[in-house]
Amino acid sequence: NAGVTQTPKFQVLKTGQSMTLQCAQDMNHNSMYWYRQDPGMGLRLIYYSASEGTTDKGEVPNGYNVSRLNKREFSLRLESAAPSQTSVYFCASSDQTGGSNQPQHFGDGTRLSIL
Amino acid sequence: GEDVEQSLFLSVREGDSSVINCTYTDSSSTYLYWYKQEPGAGLQLLTYIFSNMDMKQDQRLTVLLNKKDKHLSLRIADTQTGDSAIYFCAESRSFQKLVFGTGTRLLVSP
C-alpha cells in the first residue's frame, strides 16, 4: 500500500541549478497535483493533471514545468532554481472518474532548499 | 476574499475536547475537508463533508457545517497527545481544486 510516493525526500540546490521532482501513485487515479507549502501558509497549487496527457496551471505556476509521463507518474521540474522556490513540495492524486469528487491523497513531501 | 481562514494555534489538555474552526469563501464549494499533518509528513485525510449536510460524525471526530455563515468546525473528543499536529481545512472549487487554510497547530498537553 504505497499510495503516493515522492522522490527525493530532501534536496539542496544552488541558485540556477535544475532539478526534477518525481511522483508516482499506485491507486490508478486519473488526476494528479503538485503543491508547495510555505511557513504560515496553506498548500498552494502549482500545476495539476486532470488525466493522462493533460496538464494545467494552478495558482503559482511560474518557474515550474510538469510532465504527466503516464497514468502513474507526474513530475515537477525547476529549470533554474531560485531561493524563492525553497519550500516543501507535495504531490497528490485523486480519482475523478465520472465527475465524482473524491478526496486527494498526498505523498510525504520533498523538502527543497535553494541556496 | 479568496482566503480560507483558520486560527493559528490551539492548546488543550489531554482528555478535553478540541474545536478547530474554519471560515471558507466559496458558497458553491461542494465538499469541505479536514486534513491532519504530523511533523515531517504529508497530509492525511481525516474526514470530509458534503455541502448539503450539517453534521458528520466519525468516531471521535465531529464536523459541523454552517453554510449560511460559511463556517466549518472540527471537534475532536477526548483529545490525546497523539492528536498534536497541524489541521488544515480545505474547500473544493472547480474541478476539485482544493483551497487550503493556513492550518491550526493543535498542542495537547498531558
PDB file of C-alpha atoms in Angstrom:
ATOM      1  CA  ASN A   1       0.000   0.000   0.000  1.00  0.00           C
ATOM      2  CA  ALA A   2       2.492   2.638  -1.142  1.00  0.00           C
ATOM      3  CA  GLY A   3      -0.120   5.240  -2.166  1.00  0.00           C
ATOM      4  CA  VAL A   4       1.693   8.351  -3.397  1.00  0.00           C
ATOM      5  CA  THR A   5       5.491   8.141  -3.465  1.00  0.00           C
ATOM      6  CA  GLN A   6       7.717  11.170  -3.864  1.00  0.00           C
ATOM      7  CA  THR A   7      11.454  11.240  -4.525  1.00  0.00           C
ATOM      8  CA  PRO A   8      13.741  12.590  -3.306  1.00  0.00           C
ATOM      9  CA  LYS A   9      12.685  13.358   0.266  1.00  0.00           C
ATOM     10  CA  PHE A  10      15.312  16.088   0.709  1.00  0.00           C
ATOM     11  CA  GLN A  11      17.397  18.124  -1.715  1.00  0.00           C
ATOM     12  CA  VAL A  12      19.701  21.131  -1.550  1.00  0.00           C
ATOM     13  CA  LEU A  13      20.373  23.064  -4.750  1.00  0.00           C
ATOM     14  CA  LYS A  14      22.385  26.100  -5.713  1.00  0.00           C
ATOM     15  CA  THR A  15      20.669  29.026  -7.405  1.00  0.00           C
ATOM     16  CA  GLY A  16      20.406  28.385 -11.138  1.00  0.00           C
ATOM     17  CA  GLN A  17      20.583  24.594 -10.941  1.00  0.00           C
ATOM     18  CA  SER A  18      17.814  22.477 -12.400  1.00  0.00           C
ATOM     19  CA  MET A  19      16.005  19.579 -10.828  1.00  0.00           C
ATOM     20  CA  THR A  20      13.081  17.236 -11.370  1.00  0.00           C
ATOM     21  CA  LEU A  21      10.884  16.066  -8.510  1.00  0.00           C
ATOM     22  CA  GLN A  22       9.314  12.691  -9.094  1.00  0.00           C
ATOM     23  CA  CYS A  23       5.884  11.468  -8.044  1.00  0.00           C
ATOM     24  CA  ALA A  24       4.191   8.137  -8.606  1.00  0.00           C
ATOM     25  CA  GLN A  25       0.863   6.751  -7.427  1.00  0.00           C
ATOM     26  CA  ASP A  26      -0.340   3.172  -7.427  1.00  0.00           C
ATOM     27  CA  MET A  27      -4.056   3.782  -6.837  1.00  0.00           C
ATOM     28  CA  ASN A  28      -4.989   4.026 -10.530  1.00  0.00           C
ATOM     29  CA  HIS A  29      -6.081   7.622 -10.008  1.00  0.00           C
ATOM     30  CA  ASN A  30      -6.630   9.728 -13.095  1.00  0.00           C
ATOM     31  CA  SER A  31      -5.861  13.144 -11.549  1.00  0.00           C
ATOM     32  CA  MET A  32      -2.584  14.309 -10.041  1.00  0.00           C
ATOM     33  CA  TYR A  33      -1.453  17.554  -8.437  1.00  0.00           C
ATOM     34  CA  TRP A  34       1.648  19.433  -7.284  1.00  0.00           C
ATOM     35  CA  TYR A  35       1.510  21.808  -4.314  1.00  0.00           C
ATOM     36  CA  ARG A  36       4.029  23.829  -2.392  1.00  0.00           C
ATOM     37  CA  GLN A  37       3.812  24.527   1.333  1.00  0.00           C
ATOM     38  CA  ASP A  38       5.488  27.549   2.868  1.00  0.00           C
ATOM     39  CA  PRO A  39       5.660  28.508   6.571  1.00  0.00           C
ATOM     40  CA  GLY A  40       2.460  30.104   7.833  1.00  0.00           C
ATOM     41  CA  MET A  41       0.630  29.329   4.617  1.00  0.00           C
ATOM     42  CA  GLY A  42      -1.556  26.555   3.453  1.00  0.00           C
ATOM     43  CA  LEU A  43      -0.784  24.492   0.408  1.00  0.00           C
ATOM     44  CA  ARG A  44      -0.832  26.304  -2.915  1.00  0.00           C
ATOM     45  CA  LEU A  45      -1.488  24.515  -6.178  1.00  0.00           C
ATOM     46  CA  ILE A  46       1.341  24.735  -8.714  1.00  0.00           C
ATOM     47  CA  TYR A  47       0.081  22.515 -11.545  1.00  0.00           C
ATOM     48  CA  TYR A  48      -2.392  19.725 -11.954  1.00  0.00           C
ATOM     49  CA  SER A  49      -3.172  16.998 -14.433  1.00  0.00           C
ATOM     50  CA  ALA A  50      -6.812  16.052 -14.823  1.00  0.00           C
ATOM     51  CA  SER A  51      -5.954  12.962 -16.830  1.00  0.00           C
ATOM     52  CA  GLU A  52      -3.067  11.359 -18.669  1.00  0.00           C
ATOM     53  CA  GLY A  53      -1.938  13.680 -21.426  1.00  0.00           C
ATOM     54  CA  THR A  54      -3.283  16.924 -19.945  1.00  0.00           C
ATOM     55  CA  THR A  55      -1.742  19.481 -17.615  1.00  0.00           C
ATOM     56  CA  ASP A  56      -2.968  22.861 -16.384  1.00  0.00           C
ATOM     57  CA  LYS A  57      -1.624  25.732 -14.341  1.00  0.00           C
ATOM     58  CA  GLY A  58      -2.633  26.223 -10.769  1.00  0.00           C
ATOM     59  CA  GLU A  59      -2.261  29.234  -8.528  1.00  0.00           C
ATOM     60  CA  VAL A  60       1.564  29.576  -8.574  1.00  0.00           C
ATOM     61  CA  PRO A  61       2.974  28.012 -11.795  1.00  0.00           C
ATOM     62  CA  ASN A  62       5.775  30.483 -12.569  1.00  0.00           C
ATOM     63  CA  GLY A  63       9.232  28.910 -12.557  1.00  0.00           C
ATOM     64  CA  TYR A  64       7.928  25.345 -12.872  1.00  0.00           C
ATOM     65  CA  ASN A  65       7.110  22.835 -15.577  1.00  0.00           C
ATOM     66  CA  VAL A  66       5.367  19.490 -15.303  1.00  0.00           C
ATOM     67  CA  SER A  67       5.135  16.261 -17.243  1.00  0.00           C
ATOM     68  CA  ARG A  68       2.435  13.636 -16.929  1.00  0.00           C
ATOM     69  CA  LEU A  69       4.591  10.748 -18.074  1.00  0.00           C
ATOM     70  CA  ASN A  70       1.837   8.142 -17.838  1.00  0.00           C
ATOM     71  CA  LYS A  71      -1.146   7.498 -15.606  1.00  0.00           C
ATOM     72  CA  ARG A  72       1.079   6.687 -12.620  1.00  0.00           C
ATOM     73  CA  GLU A  73       3.729   9.405 -12.810  1.00  0.00           C
ATOM     74  CA  PHE A  74       3.663  13.192 -12.646  1.00  0.00           C
ATOM     75  CA  SER A  75       6.953  15.079 -12.411  1.00  0.00           C
ATOM     76  CA  LEU A  76       7.711  18.682 -11.465  1.00  0.00           C
ATOM     77  CA  ARG A  77      10.749  20.438 -12.933  1.00  0.00           C
ATOM     78  CA  LEU A  78      12.581  23.531 -11.798  1.00  0.00           C
ATOM     79  CA  GLU A  79      14.610  24.725 -14.779  1.00  0.00           C
ATOM     80  CA  SER A  80      16.617  27.412 -12.952  1.00  0.00           C
ATOM     81  CA  ALA A  81      16.122  27.211  -9.209  1.00  0.00           C
ATOM     82  CA  ALA A  82      15.707  30.420  -7.206  1.00  0.00           C
ATOM     83  CA  PRO A  83      15.813  30.909  -3.413  1.00  0.00           C
ATOM     84  CA  SER A  84      12.103  31.820  -3.501  1.00  0.00           C
ATOM     85  CA  GLN A  85      11.425  28.216  -4.518  1.00  0.00           C
ATOM     86  CA  THR A  86      12.723  26.905  -1.199  1.00  0.00           C
ATOM     87  CA  SER A  87       9.692  25.043   0.082  1.00  0.00           C
ATOM     88  CA  VAL A  88       8.145  21.680   0.831  1.00  0.00           C
ATOM     89  CA  TYR A  89       6.582  20.177  -2.269  1.00  0.00           C
ATOM     90  CA  PHE A  90       3.665  17.774  -2.099  1.00  0.00           C
ATOM     91  CA  CYS A  91       2.252  15.572  -4.787  1.00  0.00           C
ATOM     92  CA  ALA A  92      -1.332  14.340  -4.568  1.00  0.00           C
ATOM     93  CA  SER A  93      -3.691  12.200  -6.581  1.00  0.00           C
ATOM     94  CA  SER A  94      -7.421  11.617  -6.736  1.00  0.00           C
ATOM     95  CA  ASP A  95      -9.987   9.675  -8.677  1.00  0.00           C
ATOM     96  CA  GLN A  96     -12.178  11.993 -10.682  1.00  0.00           C
ATOM     97  CA  THR A  97     -13.781   9.339 -12.870  1.00  0.00           C
ATOM     98  CA  GLY A  98     -17.329  10.249 -13.844  1.00  0.00           C
ATOM     99  CA  GLY A  99     -17.061  13.612 -12.134  1.00  0.00           C
ATOM    100  CA  SER A 100     -17.071  12.114  -8.653  1.00  0.00           C
ATOM    101  CA  ASN A 101     -15.431  14.394  -6.150  1.00  0.00           C
ATOM    102  CA  GLN A 102     -13.080  12.024  -4.395  1.00  0.00           C
ATOM    103  CA  PRO A 103     -10.560  13.238  -1.815  1.00  0.00           C
ATOM    104  CA  GLN A 104      -6.963  13.872  -2.711  1.00  0.00           C
ATOM    105  CA  HIS A 105      -4.290  11.589  -1.271  1.00  0.00           C
ATOM    106  CA  PHE A 106      -0.890  13.097  -0.517  1.00  0.00           C
ATOM    107  CA  GLY A 107       2.704  11.944  -0.573  1.00  0.00           C
ATOM    108  CA  ASP A 108       5.116  12.666   2.276  1.00  0.00           C
ATOM    109  CA  GLY A 109       6.697  15.637   0.551  1.00  0.00           C
ATOM    110  CA  THR A 110      10.052  16.742  -0.844  1.00  0.00           C
ATOM    111  CA  ARG A 111      11.923  19.301   1.253  1.00  0.00           C
ATOM    112  CA  LEU A 112      13.846  21.529  -1.147  1.00  0.00           C
ATOM    113  CA  SER A 113      16.361  24.199  -0.122  1.00  0.00           C
ATOM    114  CA  ILE A 114      17.903  26.552  -2.657  1.00  0.00           C
ATOM    115  CA  LEU A 115      21.000  28.436  -1.614  1.00  0.00           C
TER     116      LEU A 115
ATOM    117  CA  GLY B   1     -11.839  37.496  -0.281  1.00  0.00           C
ATOM    118  CA  GLU B   2     -10.147  34.402  -1.599  1.00  0.00           C
ATOM    119  CA  ASP B   3      -8.722  33.107   1.666  1.00  0.00           C
ATOM    120  CA  VAL B   4      -9.798  30.174   3.779  1.00  0.00           C
ATOM    121  CA  GLU B   5      -9.179  31.298   7.340  1.00  0.00           C
ATOM    122  CA  GLN B   6      -8.211  29.377  10.429  1.00  0.00           C
ATOM    123  CA  SER B   7      -6.857  30.356  13.796  1.00  0.00           C
ATOM    124  CA  LEU B   8      -3.152  29.580  14.011  1.00  0.00           C
ATOM    125  CA  PHE B   9      -2.890  27.835  17.344  1.00  0.00           C
ATOM    126  CA  LEU B  10      -4.941  25.825  19.843  1.00  0.00           C
ATOM    127  CA  SER B  11      -3.753  24.339  23.126  1.00  0.00           C
ATOM    128  CA  VAL B  12      -5.786  21.811  25.125  1.00  0.00           C
ATOM    129  CA  ARG B  13      -5.215  19.309  27.910  1.00  0.00           C
ATOM    130  CA  GLU B  14      -5.362  15.600  27.311  1.00  0.00           C
ATOM    131  CA  GLY B  15      -8.914  14.304  27.677  1.00  0.00           C
ATOM    132  CA  ASP B  16     -10.551  17.619  26.820  1.00  0.00           C
ATOM    133  CA  SER B  17     -12.419  18.308  23.583  1.00  0.00           C
ATOM    134  CA  SER B  18     -10.751  20.351  20.855  1.00  0.00           C
ATOM    135  CA  VAL B  19     -12.662  22.532  18.437  1.00  0.00           C
ATOM    136  CA  ILE B  20     -10.872  23.827  15.368  1.00  0.00           C
ATOM    137  CA  ASN B  21     -12.689  26.448  13.315  1.00  0.00           C
ATOM    138  CA  CYS B  22     -12.518  27.416   9.672  1.00  0.00           C
ATOM    139  CA  THR B  23     -14.191  30.077   7.557  1.00  0.00           C
ATOM    140  CA  TYR B  24     -14.342  29.450   3.841  1.00  0.00           C
ATOM    141  CA  THR B  25     -15.300  31.708   0.982  1.00  0.00           C
ATOM    142  CA  ASP B  26     -16.931  29.911  -1.923  1.00  0.00           C
ATOM    143  CA  SER B  27     -20.588  29.149  -1.333  1.00  0.00           C
ATOM    144  CA  SER B  28     -20.559  26.827  -4.339  1.00  0.00           C
ATOM    145  CA  SER B  29     -17.935  24.538  -2.843  1.00  0.00           C
ATOM    146  CA  THR B  30     -19.312  21.018  -2.934  1.00  0.00           C
ATOM    147  CA  TYR B  31     -17.041  19.349  -0.418  1.00  0.00           C
ATOM    148  CA  LEU B  32     -15.123  20.584   2.594  1.00  0.00           C
ATOM    149  CA  TYR B  33     -12.240  18.628   4.003  1.00  0.00           C
ATOM    150  CA  TRP B  34     -10.171  18.271   7.123  1.00  0.00           C
ATOM    151  CA  TYR B  35      -6.578  17.091   6.792  1.00  0.00           C
ATOM    152  CA  LYS B  36      -4.040  16.348   9.526  1.00  0.00           C
ATOM    153  CA  GLN B  37      -0.289  16.895   9.124  1.00  0.00           C
ATOM    154  CA  GLU B  38       2.184  15.440  11.584  1.00  0.00           C
ATOM    155  CA  PRO B  39       5.779  16.733  11.672  1.00  0.00           C
ATOM    156  CA  GLY B  40       7.760  15.762   8.602  1.00  0.00           C
ATOM    157  CA  ALA B  41       4.820  14.005   6.992  1.00  0.00           C
ATOM    158  CA  GLY B  42       2.312  14.638   4.267  1.00  0.00           C
ATOM    159  CA  LEU B  43      -1.333  15.481   4.692  1.00  0.00           C
ATOM    160  CA  GLN B  44      -3.611  12.729   5.930  1.00  0.00           C
ATOM    161  CA  LEU B  45      -7.313  12.970   5.109  1.00  0.00           C
ATOM    162  CA  LEU B  46      -9.321  12.900   8.333  1.00  0.00           C
ATOM    163  CA  THR B  47     -12.845  13.441   7.138  1.00  0.00           C
ATOM    164  CA  TYR B  48     -14.924  15.416   4.694  1.00  0.00           C
ATOM    165  CA  ILE B  49     -18.458  16.681   4.480  1.00  0.00           C
ATOM    166  CA  PHE B  50     -20.726  17.275   1.527  1.00  0.00           C
ATOM    167  CA  SER B  51     -22.151  20.764   1.347  1.00  0.00           C
ATOM    168  CA  ASN B  52     -25.766  19.615   1.762  1.00  0.00           C
ATOM    169  CA  MET B  53     -25.011  18.166   5.188  1.00  0.00           C
ATOM    170  CA  ASP B  54     -24.995  19.981   8.518  1.00  0.00           C
ATOM    171  CA  MET B  55     -23.054  17.459  10.540  1.00  0.00           C
ATOM    172  CA  LYS B  56     -20.941  14.369  10.142  1.00  0.00           C
ATOM    173  CA  GLN B  57     -19.658  12.171  12.938  1.00  0.00           C
ATOM    174  CA  ASP B  58     -16.850   9.654  12.664  1.00  0.00           C
ATOM    175  CA  GLN B  59     -15.744   8.090  15.958  1.00  0.00           C
ATOM    176  CA  ARG B  60     -14.071  10.906  17.949  1.00  0.00           C
ATOM    177  CA  LEU B  61     -14.465  13.423  15.129  1.00  0.00           C
ATOM    178  CA  THR B  62     -17.499  15.640  14.574  1.00  0.00           C
ATOM    179  CA  VAL B  63     -17.712  18.059  11.671  1.00  0.00           C
ATOM    180  CA  LEU B  64     -20.251  20.878  11.753  1.00  0.00           C
ATOM    181  CA  LEU B  65     -21.090  22.948   8.704  1.00  0.00           C
ATOM    182  CA  ASN B  66     -22.929  26.265   8.720  1.00  0.00           C
ATOM    183  CA  LYS B  67     -23.447  27.136   5.077  1.00  0.00           C
ATOM    184  CA  LYS B  68     -25.127  30.445   5.802  1.00  0.00           C
ATOM    185  CA  ASP B  69     -22.058  31.712   7.651  1.00  0.00           C
ATOM    186  CA  LYS B  70     -19.577  29.650   5.571  1.00  0.00           C
ATOM    187  CA  HIS B  71     -18.238  28.213   8.792  1.00  0.00           C
ATOM    188  CA  LEU B  72     -16.795  24.747   9.295  1.00  0.00           C
ATOM    189  CA  SER B  73     -15.603  23.216  12.535  1.00  0.00           C
ATOM    190  CA  LEU B  74     -13.848  20.027  13.606  1.00  0.00           C
ATOM    191  CA  ARG B  75     -14.424  18.725  17.109  1.00  0.00           C
ATOM    192  CA  ILE B  76     -12.089  16.079  18.491  1.00  0.00           C
ATOM    193  CA  ALA B  77     -13.487  14.357  21.565  1.00  0.00           C
ATOM    194  CA  ASP B  78     -11.197  13.021  24.299  1.00  0.00           C
ATOM    195  CA  THR B  79      -8.136  14.631  22.725  1.00  0.00           C
ATOM    196  CA  GLN B  80      -4.924  12.608  23.065  1.00  0.00           C
ATOM    197  CA  THR B  81      -1.274  13.643  22.818  1.00  0.00           C
ATOM    198  CA  GLY B  82      -1.140  11.771  19.510  1.00  0.00           C
ATOM    199  CA  ASP B  83      -3.631  14.281  18.136  1.00  0.00           C
ATOM    200  CA  SER B  84      -0.973  17.011  18.323  1.00  0.00           C
ATOM    201  CA  ALA B  85      -0.468  18.123  14.724  1.00  0.00           C
ATOM    202  CA  ILE B  86      -1.419  20.809  12.230  1.00  0.00           C
ATOM    203  CA  TYR B  87      -5.003  20.621  10.978  1.00  0.00           C
ATOM    204  CA  PHE B  88      -5.958  22.064   7.611  1.00  0.00           C
ATOM    205  CA  CYS B  89      -9.422  22.743   6.307  1.00  0.00           C
ATOM    206  CA  ALA B  90      -9.879  22.886   2.555  1.00  0.00           C
ATOM    207  CA  GLU B  91     -12.728  23.730   0.230  1.00  0.00           C
ATOM    208  CA  SER B  92     -13.216  22.246  -3.209  1.00  0.00           C
ATOM    209  CA  ARG B  93     -13.695  24.604  -6.104  1.00  0.00           C
ATOM    210  CA  SER B  94     -13.840  23.922  -9.823  1.00  0.00           C
ATOM    211  CA  PHE B  95     -12.531  20.568 -10.856  1.00  0.00           C
ATOM    212  CA  GLN B  96     -11.830  19.535  -7.308  1.00  0.00           C
ATOM    213  CA  LYS B  97      -9.200  22.213  -6.916  1.00  0.00           C
ATOM    214  CA  LEU B  98      -8.627  22.451  -3.223  1.00  0.00           C
ATOM    215  CA  VAL B  99      -8.046  25.767  -1.498  1.00  0.00           C
ATOM    216  CA  PHE B 100      -6.405  25.275   1.878  1.00  0.00           C
ATOM    217  CA  GLY B 101      -6.476  27.294   5.037  1.00  0.00           C
ATOM    218  CA  THR B 102      -3.237  28.258   6.733  1.00  0.00           C
ATOM    219  CA  GLY B 103      -3.554  25.424   9.246  1.00  0.00           C
ATOM    220  CA  THR B 104      -4.204  25.284  13.001  1.00  0.00           C
ATOM    221  CA  ARG B 105      -1.441  23.879  15.184  1.00  0.00           C
ATOM    222  CA  LEU B 106      -3.015  21.781  17.932  1.00  0.00           C
ATOM    223  CA  LEU B 107      -0.892  21.173  21.014  1.00  0.00           C
ATOM    224  CA  VAL B 108      -2.154  18.593  23.507  1.00  0.00           C
ATOM    225  CA  SER B 109      -0.518  18.649  26.917  1.00  0.00           C
ATOM    226  CA  PRO B 110      -0.603  15.731  29.397  1.00  0.00           C
TER     227      PRO B 110
END
